[in-house]
Coordinates of C-alpha atoms in Angstrom, one line a residue:
N1 CA 13.1 -0.6 6.2
T2 CA 14.4 2.3 8.2
L3 CA 15.0 5.8 6.8
T4 CA 16.7 8.0 9.4
N5 CA 18.7 11.3 9.5
N6 CA 18.3 12.2 5.9
T7 CA 18.0 15.7 4.4
C8 CA 16.0 16.0 1.3
S9 CA 15.3 19.5 -0.1
N10 CA 14.4 21.2 -3.4
K11 CA 12.9 18.0 -5.0
G12 CA 9.4 17.2 -6.2
V13 CA 8.8 14.9 -3.2
S14 CA 11.5 14.0 -0.6
I15 CA 10.3 10.6 0.6
F16 CA 7.5 8.6 -1.2
L17 CA 6.3 5.2 0.0
S18 CA 3.7 3.3 -2.1
F19 CA 2.1 0.0 -1.1
S20 CA 4.7 -0.3 1.6
S21 CA 4.4 -1.4 5.2
S22 CA 6.4 -1.7 8.5
N23 CA 8.8 1.1 7.7
M24 CA 10.3 3.6 10.2
L25 CA 10.9 7.2 9.0
A26 CA 12.6 9.2 11.7
N27 CA 14.6 12.4 12.1
N28 CA 14.4 13.3 8.4
I29 CA 14.4 16.9 7.1
C30 CA 12.1 17.2 4.1
S31 CA 11.8 20.9 3.4
S32 CA 11.4 23.4 0.5
N33 CA 10.1 20.8 -2.0
N34 CA 8.1 21.6 -5.1
I35 CA 5.2 19.3 -4.0
Y36 CA 5.3 17.3 -0.7
G37 CA 7.8 16.5 2.1
I38 CA 6.7 12.9 2.8
V39 CA 4.0 10.9 1.1
L40 CA 2.6 7.5 2.0
H41 CA 0.3 6.0 -0.6
S42 CA -1.7 2.8 0.1
S43 CA 0.7 2.1 2.9
S44 CA 0.1 0.7 6.4
G45 CA 1.9 -0.1 9.6
N46 CA 4.5 2.6 9.2
T47 CA 6.0 4.9 11.9
L48 CA 6.9 8.5 11.2
A49 CA 8.7 10.2 14.1
N50 CA 10.5 13.4 14.6
N51 CA 10.5 14.4 11.0
T52 CA 10.7 18.1 9.9
C53 CA 8.7 18.9 6.7
N54 CA 8.6 22.7 6.4
S55 CA 8.1 25.2 3.5
N56 CA 6.9 22.7 0.9
N57 CA 4.7 23.9 -2.0
N58 CA 1.8 21.6 -1.0
Y59 CA 1.6 19.4 2.1
G60 CA 4.3 18.6 4.7
I61 CA 3.1 15.0 5.2
W62 CA 0.4 13.4 3.1
L63 CA -1.1 10.0 3.9
D64 CA -3.2 8.9 0.9
S65 CA -5.4 5.7 1.1
S66 CA -3.2 4.7 4.1
S67 CA -4.2 3.2 7.4
S68 CA -2.8 2.0 10.8
N69 CA 0.3 4.4 10.6
T70 CA 1.7 6.1 13.7
L71 CA 2.9 9.8 13.5
T72 CA 4.7 11.2 16.5
K73 CA 6.4 14.5 17.1
N74 CA 6.6 15.6 13.4
T75 CA 7.0 19.3 12.7
C76 CA 5.2 20.7 9.6
N77 CA 5.3 24.5 9.4
S78 CA 4.9 27.1 6.6
N79 CA 3.7 24.7 3.9
I80 CA 1.6 26.3 1.2
F81 CA -1.5 24.2 2.0
D82 CA -1.5 22.0 5.1
G83 CA 1.0 20.5 7.5
I84 CA -0.3 16.9 7.8
V85 CA -3.1 15.5 5.6
L86 CA -4.9 12.2 6.1
N87 CA -6.9 11.3 3.0
S88 CA -8.8 8.0 2.9

């Protein structure tokens, strides 16, 4: 699956992948959400590139129990907690 050039704002979570693999998320704007910009839960082999996840009320990008993912040139500024979090 490929998710590109989407704008998702003022939601709980903009993009949420769970038990998912081999996806490309690129050039998405996921900002000003109540919780997270992008979440990968128990997901592997995904690529996140050139996404903007700013001003979210928790994390910009959160990888939870996820492995073997590639993150390149993502921007995560002004989130309440952290920009990018890797949680095993």
